[in-house]
Amino acid sequence: MSSSPPSERRGRLRRRLAGWSLRRRLVLSVVALLALVSVGIGGLTTVALRHFLVDQIDNQLTFGDRRPADFERWARHGADPPRPDQRPTPPDSDEAAPAPPGGFPPGSIAVRVPTSAEPVGRIRSESGSSEEVPAADLAPLARMPAGERPRTVTVGGRGEYRAVALPSPRGDGDVLVLAIPLAQVDDTVMWMLVAQAGVIGAGLVIAGALGALIVRVTLRPLNRVAATAARVTELPLDRGEVALSVRVPAADTDPRTEVGQVGGALNRMLGHVAAALAARQASETRVRQFVA
């Protein structure tokens, strides 16, 4: 079954809108425009917020202005202390799995990618300690080229991370990878969206109610003009002597307003109709006198 052509759909839309009152059209137009502006502002604000949060994470990953000193200190002494049943491993050894630097949030991962061994890494837990990460989860981080800007990487089933690969300060060709989860950023953005949806929804309801009230007050002169025209239609203008004294109030005939222009034009038209009725009545009177 073929869909209706665009012209037919537009025609149905026009016919549907034609039955709407001017008040409803104005209120819905204002609410729709306000919704469009609010969604646009909310979208730009959300994008700017996420960009700012990601920049903060990138600055933390690259150690900011403190990178030359703090990064080298962490690279040489950042390995977790060995367990009692584990032989000590020097931090500079290729077998050492570095722990994320202090100050990194839970879920952060630090990986050492040696040139002649498998990558090793640890993840910071909620308690502050670190645990080893399976090699399968380290593969996306181990493939990152060193020296580039931080990028977003999906680490297995752990979600998206913001990660950066930095060459080891020892100059042995090893690569150290740091990754911070984006879960907190996504949660912040989601709460921001929920808050914006609530504020926009409440604002549209209030704007619709106030808009309906303002439009109703604004259209009162037009309603009075329409009431005057309705009273004229109820007069018996087709016979006898007619006193057409109905007029639009002077307050509604201000030529500076659209409603005033309509009211003034209606008064002039009623004046012409009254003159025509008076002329007809005079002609009929002369005919009756002549016949008598």
Short mmCIF file of C-alpha atoms in Angstrom, two decimals:
data_model
loop_
_atom_site.label_atom_id
_atom_site.label_comp_id
_atom_site.label_asym_id
_atom_site.label_seq_id
_atom_site.Cartn_x
_atom_site.Cartn_y
_atom_site.Cartn_z
CA MET A 1 0.00 0.00 0.00
CA SER A 2 1.52 3.29 -1.11
CA SER A 3 1.73 6.20 1.26
CA SER A 4 -0.17 9.42 0.65
CA PRO A 5 1.64 12.07 -1.40
CA PRO A 6 3.05 15.05 0.50
CA SER A 7 0.51 17.45 -1.03
CA GLU A 8 -2.39 15.33 0.21
CA ARG A 9 -0.92 15.11 3.69
CA ARG A 10 -0.43 18.88 3.75
CA GLY A 11 -4.04 19.35 2.63
CA ARG A 12 -5.33 17.16 5.45
CA LEU A 13 -3.17 19.08 7.92
CA ARG A 14 -4.55 22.42 6.69
CA ARG A 15 -8.14 21.18 6.97
CA ARG A 16 -7.49 19.93 10.47
CA LEU A 17 -5.89 23.20 11.55
CA ALA A 18 -8.67 25.22 9.91
CA GLY A 19 -11.11 24.10 12.63
CA TRP A 20 -8.87 25.40 15.41
CA SER A 21 -9.59 28.69 17.08
CA LEU A 22 -7.13 31.56 16.86
CA ARG A 23 -6.57 31.30 20.61
CA ARG A 24 -5.52 27.66 20.36
CA ARG A 25 -3.24 28.34 17.41
CA LEU A 26 -1.47 31.18 19.20
CA VAL A 27 -0.99 29.22 22.43
CA LEU A 28 0.27 26.10 20.66
CA SER A 29 2.59 28.16 18.47
CA VAL A 30 4.12 29.89 21.49
CA VAL A 31 4.50 26.62 23.39
CA ALA A 32 6.05 24.88 20.37
CA LEU A 33 8.50 27.73 19.82
CA LEU A 34 9.43 27.75 23.50
CA ALA A 35 9.91 23.98 23.45
CA LEU A 36 12.16 24.22 20.39
CA VAL A 37 14.30 26.94 21.98
CA SER A 38 14.48 25.07 25.30
CA VAL A 39 15.52 21.82 23.66
CA GLY A 40 18.17 23.64 21.62
CA ILE A 41 19.60 25.41 24.67
CA GLY A 42 19.45 22.21 26.72
CA GLY A 43 21.21 20.23 24.01
CA LEU A 44 24.00 22.78 23.66
CA THR A 45 24.38 22.95 27.45
CA THR A 46 24.60 19.17 27.72
CA VAL A 47 27.18 18.92 24.94
CA ALA A 48 29.24 21.70 26.54
CA LEU A 49 29.04 20.01 29.96
CA ARG A 50 30.17 16.65 28.59
CA HIS A 51 32.98 18.30 26.67
CA PHE A 52 34.10 20.09 29.85
CA LEU A 53 34.03 16.88 31.93
CA VAL A 54 35.96 14.96 29.28
CA ASP A 55 38.55 17.76 29.15
CA GLN A 56 38.96 17.45 32.92
CA ILE A 57 39.58 13.73 32.55
CA ASP A 58 42.07 14.33 29.72
CA ASN A 59 43.91 16.83 31.88
CA GLN A 60 44.07 14.27 34.68
CA LEU A 61 45.30 11.56 32.32
CA THR A 62 48.13 13.70 30.99
CA PHE A 63 49.00 15.04 34.47
CA GLY A 64 48.40 18.58 33.23
CA ASP A 65 51.26 20.96 33.80
CA ARG A 66 52.85 18.55 36.29
CA ARG A 67 53.46 15.78 33.79
CA PRO A 68 57.29 15.82 33.58
CA ALA A 69 57.75 15.29 37.35
CA ASP A 70 54.63 13.45 38.50
CA PHE A 71 54.42 11.13 35.52
CA GLU A 72 58.02 10.01 35.86
CA ARG A 73 57.59 9.52 39.62
CA TRP A 74 54.51 7.39 39.06
CA ALA A 75 56.11 5.46 36.18
CA ARG A 76 59.04 4.42 38.36
CA HIS A 77 57.30 3.84 41.69
CA GLY A 78 53.64 3.28 40.84
CA ALA A 79 53.45 -0.51 41.16
CA ASP A 80 51.37 -2.02 43.93
CA PRO A 81 53.33 -3.63 46.79
CA PRO A 82 53.53 -7.43 46.35
CA ARG A 83 51.39 -9.80 48.39
CA PRO A 84 53.07 -11.89 51.09
CA ASP A 85 52.96 -15.02 48.90
CA GLN A 86 54.30 -13.18 45.84
CA ARG A 87 57.94 -12.48 45.11
CA PRO A 88 58.79 -8.79 45.04
CA THR A 89 58.84 -7.23 41.62
CA PRO A 90 60.73 -3.97 41.10
CA PRO A 91 58.56 -1.16 39.70
CA ASP A 92 60.89 -0.82 36.72
CA SER A 93 60.54 -4.49 35.80
CA ASP A 94 58.58 -5.44 32.70
CA GLU A 95 56.62 -7.89 34.84
CA ALA A 96 55.35 -5.17 37.17
CA ALA A 97 51.69 -4.30 36.80
CA PRO A 98 51.41 -0.60 37.63
CA ALA A 99 48.61 0.63 39.85
CA PRO A 100 46.65 3.73 38.78
CA PRO A 101 48.11 6.95 40.16
CA GLY A 102 46.75 8.34 43.39
CA GLY A 103 43.77 10.60 42.91
CA PHE A 104 42.39 8.60 39.98
CA PRO A 105 38.75 7.51 40.53
CA PRO A 106 37.67 3.89 41.14
CA GLY A 107 37.60 1.87 37.97
CA SER A 108 40.75 3.53 36.58
CA ILE A 109 43.19 1.21 34.81
CA ALA A 110 46.96 1.42 34.43
CA VAL A 111 48.68 -0.81 31.87
CA ARG A 112 52.30 -1.50 31.06
CA VAL A 113 52.88 -2.67 27.47
CA PRO A 114 56.42 -4.11 27.30
CA THR A 115 58.15 -4.58 23.99
CA SER A 116 58.92 -8.25 24.61
CA ALA A 117 56.16 -9.47 26.95
CA GLU A 118 52.43 -9.52 27.40
CA PRO A 119 50.75 -6.34 28.68
CA VAL A 120 49.94 -6.24 32.38
CA GLY A 121 47.61 -3.89 34.17
CA ARG A 122 45.64 -3.20 37.31
CA ILE A 123 42.33 -1.54 38.06
CA ARG A 124 41.46 0.52 41.12
CA SER A 125 38.57 -0.88 43.16
CA GLU A 126 36.02 1.00 45.25
CA SER A 127 38.02 0.30 48.40
CA GLY A 128 41.09 2.05 46.97
CA SER A 129 43.18 -1.07 46.37
CA SER A 130 44.00 -2.37 42.91
CA GLU A 131 43.37 -5.67 41.19
CA GLU A 132 44.83 -7.32 38.13
CA VAL A 133 42.93 -6.95 34.88
CA PRO A 134 42.45 -9.94 32.53
CA ALA A 135 44.58 -9.82 29.40
CA ALA A 136 41.47 -9.87 27.19
CA ASP A 137 40.32 -6.55 28.65
CA LEU A 138 43.77 -5.04 28.17
CA ALA A 139 43.88 -5.70 24.43
CA PRO A 140 42.08 -2.48 23.35
CA LEU A 141 44.35 -0.41 25.58
CA ALA A 142 47.52 -2.21 24.52
CA ARG A 143 46.86 -1.37 20.87
CA MET A 144 46.86 2.37 21.49
CA PRO A 145 49.74 4.29 19.85
CA ALA A 146 51.93 6.22 22.24
CA GLY A 147 52.17 9.98 22.31
CA GLU A 148 48.72 10.82 20.89
CA ARG A 149 45.92 12.75 22.51
CA PRO A 150 43.52 10.88 24.85
CA ARG A 151 40.79 8.99 23.08
CA THR A 152 37.66 7.03 23.98
CA VAL A 153 38.14 3.24 24.10
CA THR A 154 35.72 0.45 24.94
CA VAL A 155 37.37 -1.91 27.42
CA GLY A 156 35.68 -5.29 27.20
CA GLY A 157 32.50 -5.38 29.25
CA ARG A 158 33.64 -2.54 31.48
CA GLY A 159 32.22 0.18 29.25
CA GLU A 160 33.85 3.24 27.72
CA TYR A 161 37.10 4.69 29.01
CA ARG A 162 39.08 7.77 28.24
CA ALA A 163 42.64 6.52 27.74
CA VAL A 164 46.08 7.81 26.77
CA ALA A 165 49.29 5.94 25.94
CA LEU A 166 52.56 7.51 27.08
CA PRO A 167 56.10 6.32 26.41
CA SER A 168 57.95 5.08 29.44
CA PRO A 169 60.45 7.63 30.81
CA ARG A 170 63.10 4.87 30.99
CA GLY A 171 63.53 4.99 27.22
CA ASP A 172 63.26 1.20 26.84
CA GLY A 173 60.38 1.30 24.35
CA ASP A 174 57.70 0.32 26.88
CA VAL A 175 54.35 2.09 26.76
CA LEU A 176 52.32 3.04 29.81
CA VAL A 177 48.57 3.37 29.31
CA LEU A 178 46.24 5.18 31.70
CA ALA A 179 42.45 4.91 31.42
CA ILE A 180 39.66 6.58 33.41
CA PRO A 181 36.06 5.32 33.08
CA LEU A 182 33.45 7.59 31.56
CA ALA A 183 30.67 6.12 33.69
CA GLN A 184 30.61 9.10 36.04
CA VAL A 185 30.55 11.50 33.08
CA ASP A 186 27.67 9.57 31.51
CA ASP A 187 25.78 9.53 34.83
CA THR A 188 26.26 13.28 35.23
CA VAL A 189 25.07 13.92 31.67
CA MET A 190 22.07 11.62 32.20
CA TRP A 191 21.03 13.43 35.38
CA MET A 192 21.50 16.69 33.52
CA LEU A 193 19.14 15.47 30.79
CA VAL A 194 16.57 14.31 33.33
CA ALA A 195 16.72 17.64 35.15
CA GLN A 196 16.39 19.53 31.88
CA ALA A 197 13.42 17.40 30.83
CA GLY A 198 11.68 18.12 34.13
CA VAL A 199 12.40 21.84 34.01
CA ILE A 200 11.39 22.12 30.34
CA GLY A 201 8.20 20.13 30.93
CA ALA A 202 7.18 22.24 33.92
CA GLY A 203 8.12 25.42 32.06
CA LEU A 204 5.99 24.46 29.05
CA VAL A 205 2.98 23.71 31.25
CA ILE A 206 3.32 27.06 33.03
CA ALA A 207 3.97 28.88 29.74
CA GLY A 208 0.93 27.23 28.17
CA ALA A 209 -1.32 28.24 31.07
CA LEU A 210 -0.01 31.82 31.18
CA GLY A 211 -0.07 32.03 27.40
CA ALA A 212 -3.70 30.97 27.27
CA LEU A 213 -4.57 33.61 29.87
CA ILE A 214 -2.64 36.35 28.06
CA VAL A 215 -4.13 35.42 24.68
CA ARG A 216 -7.62 35.40 26.16
CA VAL A 217 -7.15 38.90 27.60
CA THR A 218 -5.54 40.12 24.38
CA LEU A 219 -8.39 38.82 22.22
CA ARG A 220 -11.16 40.41 24.28
CA PRO A 221 -11.46 43.44 21.91
CA LEU A 222 -11.80 41.05 18.99
CA ASN A 223 -14.50 39.16 20.86
CA ARG A 224 -16.39 42.45 21.41
CA VAL A 225 -16.15 43.24 17.68
CA ALA A 226 -17.48 39.76 16.89
CA ALA A 227 -20.33 40.27 19.41
CA THR A 228 -21.27 43.55 17.69
CA ALA A 229 -21.39 41.83 14.31
CA ALA A 230 -23.52 39.04 15.82
CA ARG A 231 -26.06 41.56 17.20
CA VAL A 232 -26.35 43.18 13.77
CA THR A 233 -27.14 39.81 12.17
CA GLU A 234 -30.11 39.42 14.55
CA LEU A 235 -31.79 42.67 13.40
CA PRO A 236 -34.70 42.47 10.87
CA LEU A 237 -33.03 44.44 8.08
CA ASP A 238 -35.28 43.18 5.29
CA ARG A 239 -38.50 45.05 6.16
CA GLY A 240 -39.89 48.17 7.80
CA GLU A 241 -38.05 50.97 9.41
CA VAL A 242 -34.78 49.87 10.93
CA ALA A 243 -32.80 51.84 13.48
CA LEU A 244 -29.29 50.53 13.01
CA SER A 245 -27.72 52.05 16.10
CA VAL A 246 -25.40 49.14 16.94
CA ARG A 247 -21.73 50.14 16.74
CA VAL A 248 -18.35 48.86 17.90
CA PRO A 249 -17.25 50.70 21.09
CA ALA A 250 -14.85 53.55 20.50
CA ALA A 251 -12.20 51.81 22.63
CA ASP A 252 -12.05 49.02 20.04
CA THR A 253 -11.61 51.27 16.98
CA ASP A 254 -8.06 52.49 17.56
CA PRO A 255 -6.47 52.53 14.06
CA ARG A 256 -3.04 51.78 15.56
CA THR A 257 -4.09 48.22 16.36
CA GLU A 258 -5.27 45.42 14.10
CA VAL A 259 -8.45 44.91 16.11
CA GLY A 260 -9.09 48.67 16.04
CA GLN A 261 -8.78 48.70 12.26
CA VAL A 262 -11.33 45.88 12.00
CA GLY A 263 -13.65 47.65 14.45
CA GLY A 264 -13.38 50.97 12.57
CA ALA A 265 -14.05 49.27 9.24
CA LEU A 266 -17.08 47.51 10.73
CA ASN A 267 -18.45 50.82 12.04
CA ARG A 268 -18.02 52.46 8.63
CA MET A 269 -19.76 49.53 6.99
CA LEU A 270 -22.62 49.75 9.47
CA GLY A 271 -22.91 53.47 8.74
CA HIS A 272 -23.20 52.75 5.01
CA VAL A 273 -25.78 50.04 5.67
CA ALA A 274 -27.80 52.40 7.88
CA ALA A 275 -27.73 55.07 5.18
CA ALA A 276 -28.84 52.53 2.58
CA LEU A 277 -31.67 51.34 4.83
CA ALA A 278 -32.79 54.91 5.45
CA ALA A 279 -32.77 55.62 1.71
CA ARG A 280 -34.81 52.47 1.08
CA GLN A 281 -37.32 53.42 3.77
CA ALA A 282 -37.70 56.93 2.30
CA SER A 283 -38.22 55.49 -1.20
CA GLU A 284 -40.86 53.08 0.05
CA THR A 285 -42.61 55.93 1.88
CA ARG A 286 -42.76 58.04 -1.30
CA VAL A 287 -44.13 55.08 -3.28
CA ARG A 288 -46.88 54.47 -0.72
CA GLN A 289 -47.78 58.17 -0.70
CA PHE A 290 -47.95 58.21 -4.51
CA VAL A 291 -50.14 55.10 -4.60
CA ALA A 292 -52.42 56.53 -1.89
#
